[in-house]
Coordinates of C-alpha atoms in Angstrom, one line a residue:
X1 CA 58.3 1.0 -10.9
X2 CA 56.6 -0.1 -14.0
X3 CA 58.6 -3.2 -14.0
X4 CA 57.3 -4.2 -10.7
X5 CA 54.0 -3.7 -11.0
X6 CA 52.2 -6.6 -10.3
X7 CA 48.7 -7.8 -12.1
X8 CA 45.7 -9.3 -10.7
X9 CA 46.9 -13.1 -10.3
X10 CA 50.0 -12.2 -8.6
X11 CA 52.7 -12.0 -11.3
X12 CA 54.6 -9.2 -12.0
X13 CA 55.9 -8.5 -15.4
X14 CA 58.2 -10.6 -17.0
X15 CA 58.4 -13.4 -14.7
X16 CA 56.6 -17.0 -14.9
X17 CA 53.2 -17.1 -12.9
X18 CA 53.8 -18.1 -9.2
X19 CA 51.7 -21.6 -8.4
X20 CA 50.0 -19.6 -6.0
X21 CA 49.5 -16.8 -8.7
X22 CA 47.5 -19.7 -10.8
X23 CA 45.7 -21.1 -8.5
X24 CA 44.4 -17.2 -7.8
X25 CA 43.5 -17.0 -11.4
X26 CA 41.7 -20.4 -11.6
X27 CA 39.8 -19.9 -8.4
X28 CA 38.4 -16.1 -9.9
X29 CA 37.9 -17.6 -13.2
X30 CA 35.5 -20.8 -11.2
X31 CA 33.9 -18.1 -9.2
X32 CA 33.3 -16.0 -11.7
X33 CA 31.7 -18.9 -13.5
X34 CA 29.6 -19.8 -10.7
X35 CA 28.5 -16.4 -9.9
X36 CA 27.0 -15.8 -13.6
X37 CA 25.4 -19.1 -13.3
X38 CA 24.1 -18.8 -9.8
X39 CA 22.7 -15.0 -10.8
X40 CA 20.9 -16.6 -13.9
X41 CA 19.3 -18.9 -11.5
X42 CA 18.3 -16.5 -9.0
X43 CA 17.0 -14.1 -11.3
X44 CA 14.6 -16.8 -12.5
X45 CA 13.5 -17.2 -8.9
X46 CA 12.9 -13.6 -8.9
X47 CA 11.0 -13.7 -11.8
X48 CA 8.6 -16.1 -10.3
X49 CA 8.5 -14.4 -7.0
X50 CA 7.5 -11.1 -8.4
X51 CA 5.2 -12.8 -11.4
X52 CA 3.3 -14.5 -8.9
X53 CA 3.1 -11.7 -6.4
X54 CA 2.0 -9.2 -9.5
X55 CA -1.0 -11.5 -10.3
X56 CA -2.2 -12.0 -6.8
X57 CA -2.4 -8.5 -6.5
X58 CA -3.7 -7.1 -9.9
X59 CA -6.1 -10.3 -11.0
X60 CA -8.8 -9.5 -8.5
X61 CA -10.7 -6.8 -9.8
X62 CA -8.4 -3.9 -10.6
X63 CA -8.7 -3.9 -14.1
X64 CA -11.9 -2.3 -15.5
X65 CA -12.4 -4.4 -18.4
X66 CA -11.5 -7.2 -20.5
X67 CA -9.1 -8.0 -17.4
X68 CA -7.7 -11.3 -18.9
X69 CA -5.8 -10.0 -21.3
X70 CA -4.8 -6.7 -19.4
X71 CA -3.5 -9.0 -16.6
X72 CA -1.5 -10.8 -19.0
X73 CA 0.1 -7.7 -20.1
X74 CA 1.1 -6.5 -17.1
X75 CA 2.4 -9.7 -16.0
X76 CA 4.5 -10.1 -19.4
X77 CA 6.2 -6.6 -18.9
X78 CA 6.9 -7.1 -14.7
X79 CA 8.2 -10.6 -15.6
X80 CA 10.4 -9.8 -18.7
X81 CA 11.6 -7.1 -16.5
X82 CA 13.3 -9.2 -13.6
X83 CA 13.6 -12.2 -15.7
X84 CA 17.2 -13.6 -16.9
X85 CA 16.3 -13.5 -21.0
X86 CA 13.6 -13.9 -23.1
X87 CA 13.2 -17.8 -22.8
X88 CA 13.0 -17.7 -18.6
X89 CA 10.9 -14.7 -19.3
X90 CA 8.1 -16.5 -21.6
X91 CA 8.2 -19.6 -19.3
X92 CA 7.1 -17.9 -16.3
X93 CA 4.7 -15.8 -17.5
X94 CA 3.4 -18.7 -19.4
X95 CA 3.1 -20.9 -16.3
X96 CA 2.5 -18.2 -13.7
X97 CA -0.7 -17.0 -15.6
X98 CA -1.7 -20.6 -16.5
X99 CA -1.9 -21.6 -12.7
X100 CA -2.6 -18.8 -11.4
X101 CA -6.2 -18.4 -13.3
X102 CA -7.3 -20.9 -11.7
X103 CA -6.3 -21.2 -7.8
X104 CA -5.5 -17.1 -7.4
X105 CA -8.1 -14.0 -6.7
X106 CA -9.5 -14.0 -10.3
X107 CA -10.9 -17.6 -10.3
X108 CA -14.3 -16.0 -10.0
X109 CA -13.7 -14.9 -13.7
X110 CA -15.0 -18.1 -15.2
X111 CA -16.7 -19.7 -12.6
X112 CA -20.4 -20.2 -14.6
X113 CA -19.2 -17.2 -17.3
X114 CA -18.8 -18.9 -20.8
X115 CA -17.0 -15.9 -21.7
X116 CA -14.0 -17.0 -19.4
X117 CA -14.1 -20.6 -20.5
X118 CA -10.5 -22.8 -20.1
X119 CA -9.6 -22.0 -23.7
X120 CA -9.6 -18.4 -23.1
X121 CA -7.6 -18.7 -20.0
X122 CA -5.2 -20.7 -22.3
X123 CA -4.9 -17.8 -24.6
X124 CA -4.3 -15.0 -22.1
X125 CA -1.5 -16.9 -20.6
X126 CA 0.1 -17.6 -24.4
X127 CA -0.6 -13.9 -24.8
X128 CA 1.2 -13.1 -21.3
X129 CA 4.4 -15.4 -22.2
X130 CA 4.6 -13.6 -25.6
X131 CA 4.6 -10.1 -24.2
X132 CA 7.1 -11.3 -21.8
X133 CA 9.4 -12.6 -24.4
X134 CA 8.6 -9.3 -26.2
X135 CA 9.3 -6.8 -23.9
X136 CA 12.8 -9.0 -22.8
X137 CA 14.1 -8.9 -26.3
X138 CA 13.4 -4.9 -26.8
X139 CA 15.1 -4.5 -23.3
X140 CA 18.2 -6.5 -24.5
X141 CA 18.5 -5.0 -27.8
X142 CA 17.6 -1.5 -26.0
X143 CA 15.3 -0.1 -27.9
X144 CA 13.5 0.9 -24.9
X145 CA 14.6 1.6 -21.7
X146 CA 12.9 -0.5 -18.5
X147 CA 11.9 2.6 -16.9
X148 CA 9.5 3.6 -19.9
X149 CA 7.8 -0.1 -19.5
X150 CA 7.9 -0.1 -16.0
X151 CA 5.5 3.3 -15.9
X152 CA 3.9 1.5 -19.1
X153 CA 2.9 -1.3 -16.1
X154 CA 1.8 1.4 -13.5
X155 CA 0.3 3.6 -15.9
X156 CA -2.3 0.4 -17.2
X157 CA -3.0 -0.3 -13.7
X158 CA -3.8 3.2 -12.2
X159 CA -5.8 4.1 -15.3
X160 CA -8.0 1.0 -15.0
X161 CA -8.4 1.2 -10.8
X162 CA -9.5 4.8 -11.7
X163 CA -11.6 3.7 -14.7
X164 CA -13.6 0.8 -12.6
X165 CA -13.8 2.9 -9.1
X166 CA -15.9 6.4 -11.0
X167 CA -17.8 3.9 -13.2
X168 CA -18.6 1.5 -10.3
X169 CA -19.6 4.4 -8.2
X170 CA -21.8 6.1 -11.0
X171 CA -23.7 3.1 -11.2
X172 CA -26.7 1.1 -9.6
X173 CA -26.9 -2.7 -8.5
X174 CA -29.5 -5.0 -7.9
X175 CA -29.1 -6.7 -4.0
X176 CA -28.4 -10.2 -4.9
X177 CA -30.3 -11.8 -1.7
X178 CA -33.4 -9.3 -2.0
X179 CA -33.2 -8.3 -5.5
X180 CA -33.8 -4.9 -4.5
X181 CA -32.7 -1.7 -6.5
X182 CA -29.4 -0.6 -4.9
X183 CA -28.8 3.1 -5.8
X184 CA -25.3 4.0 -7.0
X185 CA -22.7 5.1 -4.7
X186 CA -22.6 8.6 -6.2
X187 CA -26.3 9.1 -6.0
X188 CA -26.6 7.9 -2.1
X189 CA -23.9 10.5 -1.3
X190 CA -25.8 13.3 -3.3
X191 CA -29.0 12.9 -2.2
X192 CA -28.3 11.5 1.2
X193 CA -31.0 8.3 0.2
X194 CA -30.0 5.1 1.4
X195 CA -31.0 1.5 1.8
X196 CA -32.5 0.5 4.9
X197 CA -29.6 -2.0 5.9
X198 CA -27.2 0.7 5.6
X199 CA -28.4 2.7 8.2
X200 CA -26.3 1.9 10.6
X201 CA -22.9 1.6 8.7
X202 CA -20.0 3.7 10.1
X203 CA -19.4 4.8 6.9
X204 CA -23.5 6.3 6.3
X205 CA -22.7 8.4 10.0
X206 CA -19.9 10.0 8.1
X207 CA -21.7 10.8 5.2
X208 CA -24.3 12.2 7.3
X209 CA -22.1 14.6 9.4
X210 CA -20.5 15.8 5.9
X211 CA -24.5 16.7 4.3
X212 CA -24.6 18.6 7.6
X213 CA -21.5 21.0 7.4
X214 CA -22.3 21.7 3.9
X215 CA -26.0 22.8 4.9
X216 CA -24.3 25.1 7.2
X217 CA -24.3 23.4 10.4
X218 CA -20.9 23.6 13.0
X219 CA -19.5 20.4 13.0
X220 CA -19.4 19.3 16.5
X221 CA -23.5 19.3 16.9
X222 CA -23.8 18.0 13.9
X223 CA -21.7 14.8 14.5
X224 CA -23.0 14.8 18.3
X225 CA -26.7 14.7 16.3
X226 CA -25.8 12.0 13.8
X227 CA -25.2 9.9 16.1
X228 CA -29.1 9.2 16.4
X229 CA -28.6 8.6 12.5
X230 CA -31.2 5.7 12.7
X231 CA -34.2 8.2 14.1
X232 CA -35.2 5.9 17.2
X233 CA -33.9 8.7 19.4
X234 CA -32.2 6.0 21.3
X235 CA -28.9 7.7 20.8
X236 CA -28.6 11.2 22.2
X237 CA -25.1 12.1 21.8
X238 CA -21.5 10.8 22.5
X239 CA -20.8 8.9 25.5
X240 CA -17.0 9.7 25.2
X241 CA -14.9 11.9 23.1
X242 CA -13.7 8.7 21.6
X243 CA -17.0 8.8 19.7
X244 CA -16.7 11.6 17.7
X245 CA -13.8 12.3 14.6
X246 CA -11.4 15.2 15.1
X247 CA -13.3 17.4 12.7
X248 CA -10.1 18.0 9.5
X249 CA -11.6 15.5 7.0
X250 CA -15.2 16.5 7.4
X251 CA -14.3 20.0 7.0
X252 CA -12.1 19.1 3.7
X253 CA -14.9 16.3 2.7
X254 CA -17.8 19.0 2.8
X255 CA -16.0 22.0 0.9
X256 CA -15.5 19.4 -2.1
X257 CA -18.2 20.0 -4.6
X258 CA -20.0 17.2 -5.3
X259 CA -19.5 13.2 -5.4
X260 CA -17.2 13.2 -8.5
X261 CA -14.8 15.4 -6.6
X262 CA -14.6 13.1 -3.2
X263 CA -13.8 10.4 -5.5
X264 CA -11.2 12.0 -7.6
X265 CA -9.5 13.2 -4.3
X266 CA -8.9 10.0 -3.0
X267 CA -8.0 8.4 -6.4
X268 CA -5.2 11.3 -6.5
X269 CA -3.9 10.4 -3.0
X270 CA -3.8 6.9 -2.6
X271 CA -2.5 6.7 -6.6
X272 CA 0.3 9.1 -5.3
X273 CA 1.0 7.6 -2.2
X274 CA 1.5 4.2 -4.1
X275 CA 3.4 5.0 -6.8
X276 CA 5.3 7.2 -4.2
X277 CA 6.7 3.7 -2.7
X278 CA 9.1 3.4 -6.1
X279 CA 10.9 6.2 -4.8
X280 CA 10.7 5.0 -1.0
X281 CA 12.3 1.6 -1.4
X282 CA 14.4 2.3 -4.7
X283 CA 17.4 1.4 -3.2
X284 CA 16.6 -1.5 -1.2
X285 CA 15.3 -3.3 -4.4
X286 CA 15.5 -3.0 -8.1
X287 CA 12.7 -1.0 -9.4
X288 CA 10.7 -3.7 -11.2
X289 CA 10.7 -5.3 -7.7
X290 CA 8.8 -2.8 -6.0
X291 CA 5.8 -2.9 -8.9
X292 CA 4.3 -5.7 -6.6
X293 CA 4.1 -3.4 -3.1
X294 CA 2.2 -0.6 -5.1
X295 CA -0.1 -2.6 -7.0
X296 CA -1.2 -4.6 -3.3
X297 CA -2.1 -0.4 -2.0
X298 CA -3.7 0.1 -5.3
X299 CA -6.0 -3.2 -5.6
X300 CA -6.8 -3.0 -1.6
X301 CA -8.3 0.4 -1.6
X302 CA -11.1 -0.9 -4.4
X303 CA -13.6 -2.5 -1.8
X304 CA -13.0 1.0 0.2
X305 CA -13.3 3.5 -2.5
X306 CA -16.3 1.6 -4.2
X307 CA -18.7 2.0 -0.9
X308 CA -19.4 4.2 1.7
X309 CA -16.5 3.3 3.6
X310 CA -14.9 6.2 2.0
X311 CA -16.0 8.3 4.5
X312 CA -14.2 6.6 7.0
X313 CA -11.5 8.4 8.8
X314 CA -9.5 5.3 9.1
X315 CA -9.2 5.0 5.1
X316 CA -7.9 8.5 5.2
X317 CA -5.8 8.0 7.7
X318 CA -3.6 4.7 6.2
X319 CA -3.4 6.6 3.2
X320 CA -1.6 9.6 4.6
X321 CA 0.2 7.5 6.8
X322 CA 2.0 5.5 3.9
X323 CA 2.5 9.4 2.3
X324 CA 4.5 10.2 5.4
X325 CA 6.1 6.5 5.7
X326 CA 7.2 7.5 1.7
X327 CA 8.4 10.7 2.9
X328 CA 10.6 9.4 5.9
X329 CA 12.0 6.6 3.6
X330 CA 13.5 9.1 0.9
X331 CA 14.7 11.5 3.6
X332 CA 17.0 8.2 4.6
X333 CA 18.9 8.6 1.1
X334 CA 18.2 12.2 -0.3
X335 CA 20.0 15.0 0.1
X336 CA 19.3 17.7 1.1
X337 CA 17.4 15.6 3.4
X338 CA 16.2 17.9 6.2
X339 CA 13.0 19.2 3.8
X340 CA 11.9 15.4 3.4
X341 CA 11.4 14.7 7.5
X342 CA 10.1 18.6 7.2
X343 CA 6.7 17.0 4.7
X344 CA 6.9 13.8 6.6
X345 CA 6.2 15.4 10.2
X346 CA 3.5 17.9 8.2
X347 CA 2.0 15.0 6.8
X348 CA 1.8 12.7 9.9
X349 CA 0.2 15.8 11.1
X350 CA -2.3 15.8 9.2
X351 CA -3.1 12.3 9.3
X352 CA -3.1 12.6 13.3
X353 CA -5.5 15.4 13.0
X354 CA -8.0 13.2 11.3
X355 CA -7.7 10.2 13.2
X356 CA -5.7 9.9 16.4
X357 CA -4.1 6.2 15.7
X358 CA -1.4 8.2 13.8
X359 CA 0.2 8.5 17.3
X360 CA 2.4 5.7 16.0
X361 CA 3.8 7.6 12.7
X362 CA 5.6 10.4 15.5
X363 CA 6.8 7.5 17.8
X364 CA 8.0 5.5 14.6
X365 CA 9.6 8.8 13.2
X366 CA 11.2 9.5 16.9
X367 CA 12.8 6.4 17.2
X368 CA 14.3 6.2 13.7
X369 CA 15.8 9.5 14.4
X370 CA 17.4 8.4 18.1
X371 CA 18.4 5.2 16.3
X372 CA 19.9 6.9 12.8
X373 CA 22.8 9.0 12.0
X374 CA 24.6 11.0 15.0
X375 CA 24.7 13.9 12.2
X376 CA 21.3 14.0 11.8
X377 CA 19.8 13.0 15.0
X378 CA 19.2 16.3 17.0
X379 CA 17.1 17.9 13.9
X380 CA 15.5 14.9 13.4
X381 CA 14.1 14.7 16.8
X382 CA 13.4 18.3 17.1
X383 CA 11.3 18.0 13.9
X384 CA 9.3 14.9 15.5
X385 CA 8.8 16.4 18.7
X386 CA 7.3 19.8 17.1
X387 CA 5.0 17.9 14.8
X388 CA 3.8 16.0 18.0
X389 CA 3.3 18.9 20.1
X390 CA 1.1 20.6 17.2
X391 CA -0.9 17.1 16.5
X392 CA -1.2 17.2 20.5
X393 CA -2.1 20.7 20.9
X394 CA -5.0 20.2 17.9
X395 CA -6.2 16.9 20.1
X396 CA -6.5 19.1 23.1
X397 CA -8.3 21.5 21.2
X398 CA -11.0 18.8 19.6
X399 CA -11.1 17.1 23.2
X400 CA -12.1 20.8 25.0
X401 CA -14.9 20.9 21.8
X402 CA -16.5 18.2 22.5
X403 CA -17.0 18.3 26.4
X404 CA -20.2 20.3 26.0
X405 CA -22.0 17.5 24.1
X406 CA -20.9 14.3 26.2
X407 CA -24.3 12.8 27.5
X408 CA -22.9 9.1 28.6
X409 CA -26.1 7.8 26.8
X410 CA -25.7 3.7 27.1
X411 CA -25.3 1.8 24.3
X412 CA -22.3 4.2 23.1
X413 CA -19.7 2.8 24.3
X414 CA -16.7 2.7 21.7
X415 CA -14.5 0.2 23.1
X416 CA -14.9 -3.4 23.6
X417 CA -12.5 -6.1 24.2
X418 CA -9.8 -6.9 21.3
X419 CA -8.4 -11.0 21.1
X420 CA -6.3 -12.8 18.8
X421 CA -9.0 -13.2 16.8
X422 CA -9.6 -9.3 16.2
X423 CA -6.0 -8.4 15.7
X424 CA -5.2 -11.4 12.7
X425 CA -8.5 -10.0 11.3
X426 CA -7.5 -6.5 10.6
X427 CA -5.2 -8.2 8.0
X428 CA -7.4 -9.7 6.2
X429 CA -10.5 -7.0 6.8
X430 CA -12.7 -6.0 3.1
X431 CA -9.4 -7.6 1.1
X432 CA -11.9 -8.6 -1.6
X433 CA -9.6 -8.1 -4.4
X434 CA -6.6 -10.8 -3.2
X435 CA -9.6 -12.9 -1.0
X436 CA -8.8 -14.0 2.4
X437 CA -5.8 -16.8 1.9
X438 CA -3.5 -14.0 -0.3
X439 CA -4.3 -11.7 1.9
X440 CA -3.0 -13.2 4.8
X441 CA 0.2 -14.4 2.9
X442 CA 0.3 -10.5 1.9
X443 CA 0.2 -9.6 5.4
X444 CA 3.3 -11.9 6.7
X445 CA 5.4 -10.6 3.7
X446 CA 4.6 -6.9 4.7
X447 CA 5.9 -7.7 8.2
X448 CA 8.8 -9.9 7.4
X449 CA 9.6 -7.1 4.5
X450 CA 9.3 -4.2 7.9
X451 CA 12.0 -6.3 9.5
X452 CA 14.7 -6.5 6.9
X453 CA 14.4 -2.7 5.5
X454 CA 18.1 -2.2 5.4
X455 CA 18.7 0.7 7.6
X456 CA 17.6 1.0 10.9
X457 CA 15.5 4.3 10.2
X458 CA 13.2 2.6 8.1
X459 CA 12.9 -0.6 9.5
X460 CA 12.1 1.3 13.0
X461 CA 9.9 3.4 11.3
X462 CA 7.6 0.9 9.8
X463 CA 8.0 -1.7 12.8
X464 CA 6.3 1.1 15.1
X465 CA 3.6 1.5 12.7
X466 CA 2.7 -1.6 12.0
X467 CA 2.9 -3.9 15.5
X468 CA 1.8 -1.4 18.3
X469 CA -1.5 -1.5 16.8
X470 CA -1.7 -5.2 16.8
X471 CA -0.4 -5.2 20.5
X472 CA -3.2 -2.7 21.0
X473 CA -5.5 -4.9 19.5
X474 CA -5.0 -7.5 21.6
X475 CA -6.7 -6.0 24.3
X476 CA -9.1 -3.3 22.6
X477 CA -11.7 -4.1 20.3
X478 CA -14.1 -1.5 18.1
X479 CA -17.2 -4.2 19.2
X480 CA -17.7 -4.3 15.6
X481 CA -19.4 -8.0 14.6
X482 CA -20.1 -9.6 11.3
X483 CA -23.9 -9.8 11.2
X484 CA -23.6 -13.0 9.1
X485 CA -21.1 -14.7 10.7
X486 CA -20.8 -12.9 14.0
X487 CA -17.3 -12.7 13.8
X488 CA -14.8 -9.2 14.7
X489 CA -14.7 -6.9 12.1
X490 CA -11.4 -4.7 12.3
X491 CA -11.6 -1.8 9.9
X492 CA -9.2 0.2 12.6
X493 CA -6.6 -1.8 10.1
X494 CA -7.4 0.6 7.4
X495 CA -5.5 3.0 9.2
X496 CA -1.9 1.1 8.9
X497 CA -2.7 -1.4 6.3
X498 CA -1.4 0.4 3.2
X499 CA 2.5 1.0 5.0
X500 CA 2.1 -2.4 5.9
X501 CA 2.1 -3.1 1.8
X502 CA 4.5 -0.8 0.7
X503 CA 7.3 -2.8 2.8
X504 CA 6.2 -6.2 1.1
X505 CA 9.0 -5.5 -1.4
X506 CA 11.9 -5.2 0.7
X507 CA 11.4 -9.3 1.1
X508 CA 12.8 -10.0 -2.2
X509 CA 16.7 -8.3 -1.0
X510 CA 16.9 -11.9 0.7
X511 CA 17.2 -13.2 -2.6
X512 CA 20.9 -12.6 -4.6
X513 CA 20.6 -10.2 -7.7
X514 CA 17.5 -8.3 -5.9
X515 CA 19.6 -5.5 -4.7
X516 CA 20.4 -2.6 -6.7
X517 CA 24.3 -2.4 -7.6
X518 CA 24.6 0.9 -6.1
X519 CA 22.9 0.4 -2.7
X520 CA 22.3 2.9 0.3
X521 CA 25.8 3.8 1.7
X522 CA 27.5 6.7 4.3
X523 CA 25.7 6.6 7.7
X524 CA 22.5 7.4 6.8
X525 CA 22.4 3.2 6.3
X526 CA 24.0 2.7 9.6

């Protein structure tokens, strides 16, 4: 038998190659050539996708200090990771940095600051090619694994969004149109003080409500009250039950102890729910891929965190909604897997029973489980359908509540009509840190990166959560307007915009050498 065993060009032992044989060989040997050249290439593509994406994303005003050099750092250690060798890796670091400083979110750094002059910029993106080439030739001599600079990357960026948020919120500002004091975010939630022209800001209402319960009051007079939160008495109550917030995050809000505490809470979840998107899309992408997708939640929920908009249900509500989107997506390749749909349904629970949009998660969780695995279906669905029925049953509940305090005062009506316009401006709504143009490239990556999620549970999943409310919001609007530019302001986008950013990384599988080696397979990727 021995004798006859053939090898892998066709031959078998002591016999002269068969022409056929050879041309085998010679055509694995070419492809094999070709393959290692075309991965090379590719991975340099990569390396400039995920270099360019990192920056957007980071150079905006996560970092709390001396952010030209931490950016540089960050974008050495993300590049070197993807990048084919130390060369390709200095080269675009060097050049991504270079351009980037002055076209992407960060331009603002030098613009009349002597202290971000051209030279400087020069010398951050030297200093980001030479980490890059750094952190490549450790890797390839392995003294240090990629995972340990890959947290290295997260860890820089979480500690300096958590650094900037408490210190921005601890401290006072001078209005740069009036020149008025502006008191600090902290103080205005302490001591309930604040300016006139943020009286009638969504965000104050909520605040207001919260200083209530923790006087004592019962919640649902004392958000039907609020609602005359300017003291004209025009407002006498809620017109519909639309108008007042299922009551979870007030009561969670108001047994926090102070300020300090309502910031840390919300650093804690949205850090989690972010760095939670690692696991989430772990196989659909090598891990350095993914950095991008968490650092886009992280640098987003700055312009929310940093105001009073952090009392908005909405925020809340995104942020639990990517928790359970996290969830659902390692449920798809874990086992046991029946305990992760188990916390995803609790968790969609719990964002429904603060803010009713996340209807959507218990549709896109239904679906995935009628369109996934015939093994894992019936559970699945059951699991859905229980969560819903409890999210229903608390709505009922908070609808019955508020009945007593309807007046149908005018002037309260929540509704208004959506438009193009409103929809495409949820994407781009308080996206300070990228500015307006990223954003919106940000936002057709997330889409395209909901389409090609490579299993059908999560690319259902995300595809209900993120276009039934821009259908919806094509036809309703929140009335909101700009009061500068009179244009619609959609901060109901808050409440899918962080899924939406998680799934950005799943675009780079379109590219070869993106996928991990040892992807999603059984049915579970059916």
């Amino acid at each position: 038998m021995a004798k006859r065993k053939r090898d892998r060009a066709g031959t078998s032992k002591g016999k002269a190659p068969s022409p056929q044989g050879a041309l085998s060989l010679d055509a694995r040997v070419r492809s094999t050539l070709s393959a290692f050249a075309s991965t090379t290439a590719w991975r340099t593509v990569l390396s400039v996708m995920v270099a360019v994406l990192t920056y957007w994303t980071i150079a905006g005003g996560v970092m709390k200090s001396w952010p030209g050099p931490q950016v540089a750092v960050v974008l050495g250690i993300v590049t070197a990771l993807v990048a084919p060798g130390w060369l390709a890796a200095l080269t675009v670091a060097l050049g991504v940095y270079a351009v980037g400083a002055m076209t992407g979110p960060a331009v603002f750094w030098f613009v009349g600051n002597p202290a971000y002059a051209p030279q400087a910029l020069v010398g951050w993106a030297i200093l980001a090619a030479a980490v890059a080439a750094g952190v490549s030739y450790v890797v390839e001599q392995r003294w240090l694994k990629p995972d340990w600079l890959l947290w290295l990357a997260i860890a820089i960026v979480v500690v300096n969004m958590w650094a900037g948020v408490i210190t921005a919120n601890r401290e006072g500002y001078l209005e740069a149109n009036t020149g008025l004091a502006v008191p600090s975010l902290e103080q205005i939630i302490e001591t309930g003080n604040a300016p006139e022209a943020m009286k009638t800001n969504d965000g104050l209402y909520h605040l207001v409500v919260v200083r209530k319960l923790k006087a004592g009051e019962s919640y649902y007079p004392a958000a039907s009250e609020a609602l005359d939160r300017d003291g004209s008495g025009t407002i006498k109550g809620p017109s519909g039950v639309l108008n007042l917030r299922e009551p979870l995050l007030y009561w969670f809000l108001a047994a926090l102890p102070s300020a300090m505490a309502v910031f840390v809470a919300y650093l804690m979840l949205v850090s989690g729910a972010a760095i939670g998107i690692l696991a989430a899309l772990r196989d659909v992408v090598r891990a350095p891929l993914v950095l991008p997708g968490i650092f886009a939640v992280l640098s987003w929920s700055i312009p929310f965190s940093t105001t009073i908009m952090l009392y908005t249900s909405e925020l809340w509500m995104g942020t639990l909604a990517l928790v359970a989107f996290t969830l659902f997506a390692v449920s798809v390749r874990r086992e046991p897997w029946r305990p992760w749909v188990a916390a995803a349904v609790s968790v969609a629970v719990l964002a429904f029973l603060v803010r009713e949009f996340a209807g959507t998660l218990f549709v896109g969780g239904a679906l995935a489980a009628a369109l996934g695995p015939a093994d894992r279906r019936r559970w699945s669905l059951v699991a859905w359908g229980v969560g819903a029925l409890v999210a229903a049953a608390g709505y009922v509940a908070h609808v019955a509540a508020v009945q007593p305090f309807l007046t149908g005062a005018p002037g309260m009506e929540l509704l208004g009509r959506g438009g193009i316009a409103f929809a495409l401006g949820g994407l781009t709504f308080s996206t300070l840190t990228f500015g307006t143009g990223i954003a919106a490239v940000l936002a057709v990556l997330a889409y395209a990166g909901a389409v090609l999620m490579p299993d059908v549970g999560r690319r259902s999943f995300a595809l209900v959560v993120l276009v039934t409310p821009m259908v919806l919001f094509l036809f309703v609007g929140n009335g909101a307007l700009d009061p500068l530019s009179g244009a619609p302001v959609n901060y109901w986008s808050e409440s899918f915009m962080p899924v939406a950013y998680a799934c950005i990384p799943a675009v780079f599988a379109l590219v070869p050498g993106a996928v991990p080696a040892r992807r999603l397979s059984g049915p579970a990727a059916s």
